[in-house]
XYZ file of C-alpha atoms in Angstrom:
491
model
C 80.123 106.378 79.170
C 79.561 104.713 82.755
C 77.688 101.399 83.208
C 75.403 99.227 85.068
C 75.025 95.763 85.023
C 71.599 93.765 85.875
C 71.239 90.555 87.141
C 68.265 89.121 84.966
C 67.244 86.185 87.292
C 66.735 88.825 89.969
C 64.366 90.123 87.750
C 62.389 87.246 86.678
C 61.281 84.353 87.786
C 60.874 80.918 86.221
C 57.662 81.432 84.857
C 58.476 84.850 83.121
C 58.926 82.977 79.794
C 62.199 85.484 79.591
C 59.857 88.653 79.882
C 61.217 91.104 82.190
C 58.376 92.518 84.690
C 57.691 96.447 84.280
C 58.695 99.000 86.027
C 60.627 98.167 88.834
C 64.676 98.462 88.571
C 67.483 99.040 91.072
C 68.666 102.334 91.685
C 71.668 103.995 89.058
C 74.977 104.232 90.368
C 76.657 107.499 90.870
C 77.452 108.526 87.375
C 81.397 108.826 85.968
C 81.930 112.637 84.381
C 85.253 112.201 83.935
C 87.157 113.210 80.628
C 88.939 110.455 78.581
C 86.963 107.320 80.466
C 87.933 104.378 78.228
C 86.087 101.130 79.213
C 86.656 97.277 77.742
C 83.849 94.309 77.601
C 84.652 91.309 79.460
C 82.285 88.204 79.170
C 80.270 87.304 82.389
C 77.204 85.233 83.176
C 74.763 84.975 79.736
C 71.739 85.736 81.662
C 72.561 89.559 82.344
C 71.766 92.741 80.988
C 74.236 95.925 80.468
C 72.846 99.414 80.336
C 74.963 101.853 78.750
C 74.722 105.685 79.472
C 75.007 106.603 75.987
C 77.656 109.814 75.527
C 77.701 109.449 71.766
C 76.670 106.306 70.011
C 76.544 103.088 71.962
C 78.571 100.604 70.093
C 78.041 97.111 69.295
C 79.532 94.647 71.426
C 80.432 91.274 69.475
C 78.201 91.675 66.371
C 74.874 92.100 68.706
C 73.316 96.102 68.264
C 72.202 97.657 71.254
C 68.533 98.199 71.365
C 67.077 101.841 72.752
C 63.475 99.639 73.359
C 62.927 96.212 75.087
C 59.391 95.240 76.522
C 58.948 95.971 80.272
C 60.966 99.305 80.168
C 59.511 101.723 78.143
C 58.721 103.632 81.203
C 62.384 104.002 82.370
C 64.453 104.435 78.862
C 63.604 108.125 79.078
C 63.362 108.579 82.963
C 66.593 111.070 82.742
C 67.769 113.438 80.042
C 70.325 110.986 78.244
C 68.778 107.442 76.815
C 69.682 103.713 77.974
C 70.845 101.760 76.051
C 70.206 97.741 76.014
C 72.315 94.852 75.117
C 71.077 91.400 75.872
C 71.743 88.317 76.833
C 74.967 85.801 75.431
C 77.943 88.665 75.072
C 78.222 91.025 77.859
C 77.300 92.074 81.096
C 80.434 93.361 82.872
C 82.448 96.332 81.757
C 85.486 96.719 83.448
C 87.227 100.541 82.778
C 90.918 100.946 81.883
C 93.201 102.818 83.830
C 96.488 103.972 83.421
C 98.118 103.104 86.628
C 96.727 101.625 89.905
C 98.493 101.516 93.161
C 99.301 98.948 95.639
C 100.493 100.643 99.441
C 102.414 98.456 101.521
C 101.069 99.654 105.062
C 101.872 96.235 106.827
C 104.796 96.722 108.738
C 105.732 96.875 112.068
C 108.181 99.219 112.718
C 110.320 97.748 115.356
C 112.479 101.208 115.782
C 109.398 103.125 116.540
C 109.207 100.714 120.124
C 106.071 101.504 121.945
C 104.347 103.860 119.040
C 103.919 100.763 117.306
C 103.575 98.299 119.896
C 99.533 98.489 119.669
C 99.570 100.395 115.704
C 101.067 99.192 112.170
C 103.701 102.079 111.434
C 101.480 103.911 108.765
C 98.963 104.129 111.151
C 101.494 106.304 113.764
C 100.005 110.090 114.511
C 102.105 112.395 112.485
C 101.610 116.406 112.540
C 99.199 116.814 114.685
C 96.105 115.792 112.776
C 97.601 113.641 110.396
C 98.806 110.034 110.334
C 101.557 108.937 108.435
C 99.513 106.877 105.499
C 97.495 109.966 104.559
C 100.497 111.176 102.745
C 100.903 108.626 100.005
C 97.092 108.387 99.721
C 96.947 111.798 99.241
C 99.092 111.880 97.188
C 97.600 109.219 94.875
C 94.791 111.899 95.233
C 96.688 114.709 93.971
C 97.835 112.530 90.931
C 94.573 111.567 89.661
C 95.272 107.823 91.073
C 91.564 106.820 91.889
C 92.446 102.777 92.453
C 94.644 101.883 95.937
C 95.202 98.693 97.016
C 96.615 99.052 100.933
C 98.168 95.773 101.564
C 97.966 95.552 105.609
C 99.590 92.934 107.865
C 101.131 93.777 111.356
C 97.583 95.206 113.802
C 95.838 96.804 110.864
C 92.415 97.284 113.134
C 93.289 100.811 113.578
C 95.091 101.589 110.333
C 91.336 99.581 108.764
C 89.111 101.686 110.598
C 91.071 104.839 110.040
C 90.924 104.115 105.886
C 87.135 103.332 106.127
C 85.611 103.586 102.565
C 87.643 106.117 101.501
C 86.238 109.382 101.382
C 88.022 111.775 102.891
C 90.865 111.202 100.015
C 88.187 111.162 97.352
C 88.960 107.680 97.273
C 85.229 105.981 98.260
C 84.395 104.814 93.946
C 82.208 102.064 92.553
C 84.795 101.373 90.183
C 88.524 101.682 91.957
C 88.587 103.507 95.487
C 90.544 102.379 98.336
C 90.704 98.732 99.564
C 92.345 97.162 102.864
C 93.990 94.013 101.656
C 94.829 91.632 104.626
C 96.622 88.084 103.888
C 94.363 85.783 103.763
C 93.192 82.192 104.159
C 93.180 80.789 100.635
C 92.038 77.376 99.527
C 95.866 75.944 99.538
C 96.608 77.608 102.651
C 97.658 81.059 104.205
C 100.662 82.780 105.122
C 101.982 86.107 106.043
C 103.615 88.225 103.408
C 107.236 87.202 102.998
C 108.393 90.346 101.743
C 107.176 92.929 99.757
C 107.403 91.171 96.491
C 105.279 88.193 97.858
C 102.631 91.018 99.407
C 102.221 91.693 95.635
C 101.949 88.429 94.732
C 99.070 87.341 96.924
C 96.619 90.060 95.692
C 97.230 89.296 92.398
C 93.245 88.713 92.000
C 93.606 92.919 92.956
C 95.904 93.710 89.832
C 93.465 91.454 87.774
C 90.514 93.194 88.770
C 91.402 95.894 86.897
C 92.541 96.527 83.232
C 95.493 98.710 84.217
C 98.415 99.084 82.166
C 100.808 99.963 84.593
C 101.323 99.353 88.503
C 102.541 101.970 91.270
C 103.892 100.454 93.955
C 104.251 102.755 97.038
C 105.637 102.349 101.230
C 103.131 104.054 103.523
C 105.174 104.862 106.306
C 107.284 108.075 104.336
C 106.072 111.757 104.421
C 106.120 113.728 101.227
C 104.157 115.239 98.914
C 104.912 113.538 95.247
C 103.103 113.837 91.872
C 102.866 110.661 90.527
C 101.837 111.512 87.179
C 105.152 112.612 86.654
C 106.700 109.972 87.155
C 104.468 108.032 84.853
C 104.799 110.358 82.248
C 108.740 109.443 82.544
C 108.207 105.917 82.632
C 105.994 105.897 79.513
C 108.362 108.397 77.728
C 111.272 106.031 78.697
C 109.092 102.638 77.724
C 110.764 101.773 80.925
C 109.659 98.126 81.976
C 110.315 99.430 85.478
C 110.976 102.917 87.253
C 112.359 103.967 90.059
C 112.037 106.833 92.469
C 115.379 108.273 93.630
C 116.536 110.973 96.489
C 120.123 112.037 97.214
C 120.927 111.334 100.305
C 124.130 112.034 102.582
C 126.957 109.817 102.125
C 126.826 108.649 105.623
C 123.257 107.460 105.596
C 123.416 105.781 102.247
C 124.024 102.395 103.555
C 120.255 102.661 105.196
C 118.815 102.539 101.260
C 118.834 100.293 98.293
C 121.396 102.025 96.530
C 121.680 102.830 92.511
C 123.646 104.215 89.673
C 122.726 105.492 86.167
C 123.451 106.948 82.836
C 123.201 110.144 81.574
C 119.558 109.415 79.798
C 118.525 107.917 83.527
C 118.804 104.602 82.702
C 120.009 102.313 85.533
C 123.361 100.462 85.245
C 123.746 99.370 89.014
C 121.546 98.803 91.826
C 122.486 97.176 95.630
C 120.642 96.991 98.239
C 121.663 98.336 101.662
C 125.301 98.509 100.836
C 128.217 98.511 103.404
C 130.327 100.573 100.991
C 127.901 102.783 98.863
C 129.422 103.333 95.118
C 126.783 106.671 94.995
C 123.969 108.845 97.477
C 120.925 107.892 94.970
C 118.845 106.475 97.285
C 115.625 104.233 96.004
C 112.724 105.666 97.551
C 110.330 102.639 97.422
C 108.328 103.910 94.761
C 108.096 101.865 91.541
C 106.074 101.733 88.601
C 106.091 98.679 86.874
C 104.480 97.595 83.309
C 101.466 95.357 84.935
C 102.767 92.395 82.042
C 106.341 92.890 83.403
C 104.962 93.171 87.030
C 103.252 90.171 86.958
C 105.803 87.939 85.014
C 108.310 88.831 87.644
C 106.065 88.057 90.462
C 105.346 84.701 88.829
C 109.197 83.738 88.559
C 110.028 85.189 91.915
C 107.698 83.250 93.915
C 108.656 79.980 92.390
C 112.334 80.935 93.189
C 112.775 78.753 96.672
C 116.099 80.850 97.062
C 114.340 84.148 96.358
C 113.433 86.163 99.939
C 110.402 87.749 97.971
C 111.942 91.419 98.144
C 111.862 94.087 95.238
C 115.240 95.485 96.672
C 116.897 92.317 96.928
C 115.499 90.165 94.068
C 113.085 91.458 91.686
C 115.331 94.743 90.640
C 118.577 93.173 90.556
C 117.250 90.050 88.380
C 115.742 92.465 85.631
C 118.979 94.439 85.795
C 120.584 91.402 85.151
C 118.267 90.157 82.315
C 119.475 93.999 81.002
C 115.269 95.222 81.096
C 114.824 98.864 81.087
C 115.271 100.387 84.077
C 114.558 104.014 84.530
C 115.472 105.812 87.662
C 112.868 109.128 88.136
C 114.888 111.936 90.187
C 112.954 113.405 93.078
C 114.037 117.115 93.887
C 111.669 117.875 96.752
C 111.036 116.912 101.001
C 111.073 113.335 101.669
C 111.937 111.286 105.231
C 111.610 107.737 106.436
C 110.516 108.009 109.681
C 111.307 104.804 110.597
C 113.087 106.150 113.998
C 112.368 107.608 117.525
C 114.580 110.596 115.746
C 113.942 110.721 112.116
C 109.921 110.932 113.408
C 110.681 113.850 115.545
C 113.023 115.602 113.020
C 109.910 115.478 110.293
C 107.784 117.006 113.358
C 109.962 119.323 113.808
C 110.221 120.106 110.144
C 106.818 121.412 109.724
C 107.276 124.127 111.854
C 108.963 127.896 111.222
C 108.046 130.264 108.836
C 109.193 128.260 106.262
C 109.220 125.142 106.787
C 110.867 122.433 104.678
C 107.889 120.343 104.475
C 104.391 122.598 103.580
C 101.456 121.589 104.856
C 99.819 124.971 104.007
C 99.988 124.810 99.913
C 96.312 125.080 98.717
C 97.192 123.462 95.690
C 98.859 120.464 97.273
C 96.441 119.356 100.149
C 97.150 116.265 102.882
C 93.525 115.110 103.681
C 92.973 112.974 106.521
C 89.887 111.542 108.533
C 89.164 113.669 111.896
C 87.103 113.663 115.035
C 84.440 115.943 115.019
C 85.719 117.715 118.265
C 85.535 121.475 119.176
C 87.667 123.768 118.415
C 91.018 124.439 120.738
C 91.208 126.735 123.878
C 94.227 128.419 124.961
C 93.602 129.891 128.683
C 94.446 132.936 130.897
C 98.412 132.181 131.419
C 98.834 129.580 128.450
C 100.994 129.867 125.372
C 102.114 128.577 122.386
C 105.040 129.560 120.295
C 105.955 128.237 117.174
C 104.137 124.667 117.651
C 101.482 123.152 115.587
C 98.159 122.172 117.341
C 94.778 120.809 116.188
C 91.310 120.752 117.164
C 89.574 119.549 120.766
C 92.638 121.091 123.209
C 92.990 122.782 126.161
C 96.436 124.381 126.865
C 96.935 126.067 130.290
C 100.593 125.963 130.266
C 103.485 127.206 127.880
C 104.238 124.811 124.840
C 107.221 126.132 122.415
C 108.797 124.227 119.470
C 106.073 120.985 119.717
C 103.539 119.243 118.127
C 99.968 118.759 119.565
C 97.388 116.399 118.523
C 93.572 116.171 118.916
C 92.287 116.639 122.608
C 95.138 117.249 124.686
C 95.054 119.126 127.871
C 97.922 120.357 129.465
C 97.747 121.953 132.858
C 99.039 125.389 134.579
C 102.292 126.072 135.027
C 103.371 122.864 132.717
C 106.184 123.611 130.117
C 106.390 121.436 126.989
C 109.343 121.973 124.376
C 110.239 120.216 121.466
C 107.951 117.751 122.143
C 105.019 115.568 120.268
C 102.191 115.297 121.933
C 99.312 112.562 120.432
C 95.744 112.172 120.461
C 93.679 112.389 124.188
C 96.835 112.796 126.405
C 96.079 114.897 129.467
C 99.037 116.780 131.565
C 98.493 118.099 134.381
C 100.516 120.731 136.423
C 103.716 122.083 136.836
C 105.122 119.302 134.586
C 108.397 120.007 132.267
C 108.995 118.349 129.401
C 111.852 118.701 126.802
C 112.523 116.486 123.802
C 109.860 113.710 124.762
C 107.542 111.926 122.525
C 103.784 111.023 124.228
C 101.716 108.246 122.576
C 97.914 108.748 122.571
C 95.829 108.736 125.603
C 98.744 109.061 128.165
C 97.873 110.680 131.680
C 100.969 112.742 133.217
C 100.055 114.027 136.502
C 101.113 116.889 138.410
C 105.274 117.765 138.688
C 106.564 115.254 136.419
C 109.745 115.904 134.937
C 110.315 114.219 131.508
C 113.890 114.818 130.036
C 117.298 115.851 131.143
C 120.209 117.845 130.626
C 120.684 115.054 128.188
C 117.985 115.103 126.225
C 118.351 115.927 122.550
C 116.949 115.067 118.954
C 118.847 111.743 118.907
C 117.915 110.951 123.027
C 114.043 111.415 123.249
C 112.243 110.001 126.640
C 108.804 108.152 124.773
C 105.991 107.057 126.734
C 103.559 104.019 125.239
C 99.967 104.569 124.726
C 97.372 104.404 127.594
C 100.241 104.952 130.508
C 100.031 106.465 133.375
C 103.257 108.531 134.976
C 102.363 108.949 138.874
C 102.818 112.243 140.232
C 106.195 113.954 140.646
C 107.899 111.497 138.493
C 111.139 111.894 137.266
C 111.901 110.025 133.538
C 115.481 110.058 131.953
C 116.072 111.079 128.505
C 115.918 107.952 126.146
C 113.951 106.666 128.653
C 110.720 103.978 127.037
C 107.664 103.660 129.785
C 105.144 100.965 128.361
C 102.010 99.404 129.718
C 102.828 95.770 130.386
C 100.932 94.475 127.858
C 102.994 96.203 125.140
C 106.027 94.653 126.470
């Protein structure tokens, strides 16, 4: 059943002697069709009304039967196929439906490493894969997994990355009851401050958590790119009755220092956990994905932020203190294509990685989409002369030149005679002619003009020239590899 609640004072006035007036009523919401929808009655203000689309049999809600009649509505009760159903006054009015697991995405940081990508952007909000950006994989992927309730805690610039999100839709995530919200910190009535680490993000959208009668809590990072099924994972951590669970990806032995680092029985179970180690005991790498009991969520948020030692991390504090206190911790093996692009590098490397005939990361599985929200622009034009080889390239551009082994966003024009390899190209950048360009990374709306040279003989995967968003490279320009050109107000 879905529900509707009514404000009775909007629909009577003083002198109504508690009749309601006929006919006129605010419009239904969209209705839930949704198998196994399980809702709970909260108390709210006495002088409402609740109307019930009745599946089965409406049930009574705190000894008061719901009435199929009440004065003033007769007209409406059988407007549509299914009846209403009425409960008044004293008990009910707000129905608040239980969910399994809602999410919380940390999307606030900055991402320092990124330099001038992220000088104007939050880090999830960074162009990825030509028509993507980087947060429309974990909200698709909430998608995928039949996670309808996001919380996207924001922080560091989150215009863009607000706008971008929107209301939700093109991730099936715009609902009445759940959907998407941006949750900046705020100005409470104590005070405001910004998030002092991830656990403390948590903590000040409690009132988020509470707004829903959830029984478990995914928390998720929104600046990784992989495709995950969540439901998996919580069908581990309520096989497990884990209190907490954690996602974990082998990683080489020489990067493991980079993670929050765990080990773990034979059944899964965690037995040892350290964050960023400088001597790693194993590769199994957390992934920042967690799925907490809500109860256990919120105790441990409680008794972290009153901890004046605590730095408010889950890495650092939370997990270690419930290993301590010997709770059940489950770690949840991931087997498939995961990377932190947290990097100049590791960013160009998951580029990179979508392309080839078969590409370690799949953008192209019907059954496993990656939705994002796109400018209606016309489709691309390659010209008398251009080419493309083994690149990826989206709507709106114009390609005159040659462009091998690269990545090409939304409206990009790149002039005659230019040749672009292993390169990203982002959003509105224009190139004009007889420009090379080999292991470079252009923000969005850069102008190159005619015979620049970006790279060198020492330009490589792990040396990448980057130019900042907006800038301008004067003709016949020369720019090392490594090389960072920003606008002065990004400095």
């Amino acid at each position: 059943m879905t529900a509707r609640t009514i404000n009775y004072t909007s629909l009577c006035n003083d002198n109504s002697g508690g009749r309601l007036p006929p006919l006129r009523f605010p419009p239904l919401p969209h209705i839930s069709r949704r198998k196994n929808d399980d809702f709970r009655v909260y108390p709210k203000n006495p002088y409402e009304f609740s109307i019930f689309l009745s599946v089965k049999n409406a049930p009574a809600v705190n000894g008061l039967k719901p009435r199929s009649k009440l004065r003033g509505f007769k007209p409406f009760l059988f407007f549509f196929s299914h009846t209403y159903i009425l409960y008044k006054r004293n008990t009910v009015a707000m129905m608040l439906k239980k969910k399994k697991c809602i999410a919380m995405l940390l999307a606030g940081g900055q991402g320092t490493r990124l330099y001038a990508l992220t000088s104007r952007v939050a880090k999830p909000a960074v162009s990825f894969g030509s028509k993507y950006r980087i947060i429309d994989f974990p909200l698709s992927n909430c998608t995928y997994s039949n996670i309808d309730t996001v919380g996207v805690l924001t922080q560091y610039q989150p215009l863009i990355l607000s706008e971008y999100i929107g209301s939700g839709e093109p991730w099936d995530l715009d609902r009445q009851n759940g959907g998407v919200r941006v949750l900046p910190p705020y100005q409470a009535k104590q005070g405001g401050e910004w998030y002092k680490g991830t656990a403390n993000a948590i903590y000040q959208n409690m009132h988020f958590l509470n707004a829903f009668d959830s029984e478990n809590v995914l928390i998720l990072s929104g600046d990784h790119i992989y495709k995950m099924d969540y439901g998996k994972m919580l069908a581990e951590h309520e096989k497990n009755n884990a209190d907490c669970t954690i996602a974990v990806i082998d990683v080489p032995k020489e990067e493991a220092s980079r993670f929050g680092i765990m080990d773990y029985d034979k059944n899964k179970r965690v037995t040892s956990f350290e964050e960023k180690p400088s001597q790693p005991k194993s590769n199994h790498a957390s992934m920042g994905i967690y799925i907490f009991k809500k109860a256990v969520l919120v105790r441990e948020l409680i008794e972290d932020e009153n901890d004046k030692k605590s730095s408010k991390d889950f890495g650092k504090n939370i997990i270690p203190k419930m290993l301590k206190n010997k709770m059940r911790l489950y770690a949840y093996q991931f087997e498939g294509y995961w990377k932190d692009v947290g990097t100049i590098t590791s960013l160009l490397e998951a580029n990179m990685d979508l392309l080839g005939e078969n590409p370690p990361m799949d953008l192209y599985d019907s059954k496993f989409k990656i939705y994002s929200r796109n400018k209606p622009l016309p489709p691309s034009f390659i010209g008398e002369g251009g080419k493309v080889v083994n690149s990826m390239m989206t709507a709106g551009c114009e390609i005159f030149g040659e462009v091998t082994n690269s990545i090409i966003s939304e409206g990009v024009t790149i002039g005659k005679g230019s040749k672009i390899s292993n390169s990203i190209i982002l959003g509105g950048t224009k190139i004009g002619e007889n420009v090379t360009m080999d292991f470079g990374i252009l923000d969005e709306d850069v102008v190159v003009e005619d015979g620049v040279v970006i790279g060198d003989k020492n330009s490589s995967k792990d040396n990448v020239a980057l130019v900042g968003r907006e800038f301008v490279v004067a003709k016949n320009s020369k720019i090392k590899a490594g090389e960072i050109l920003e606008t002065k107000e990004d400095n």
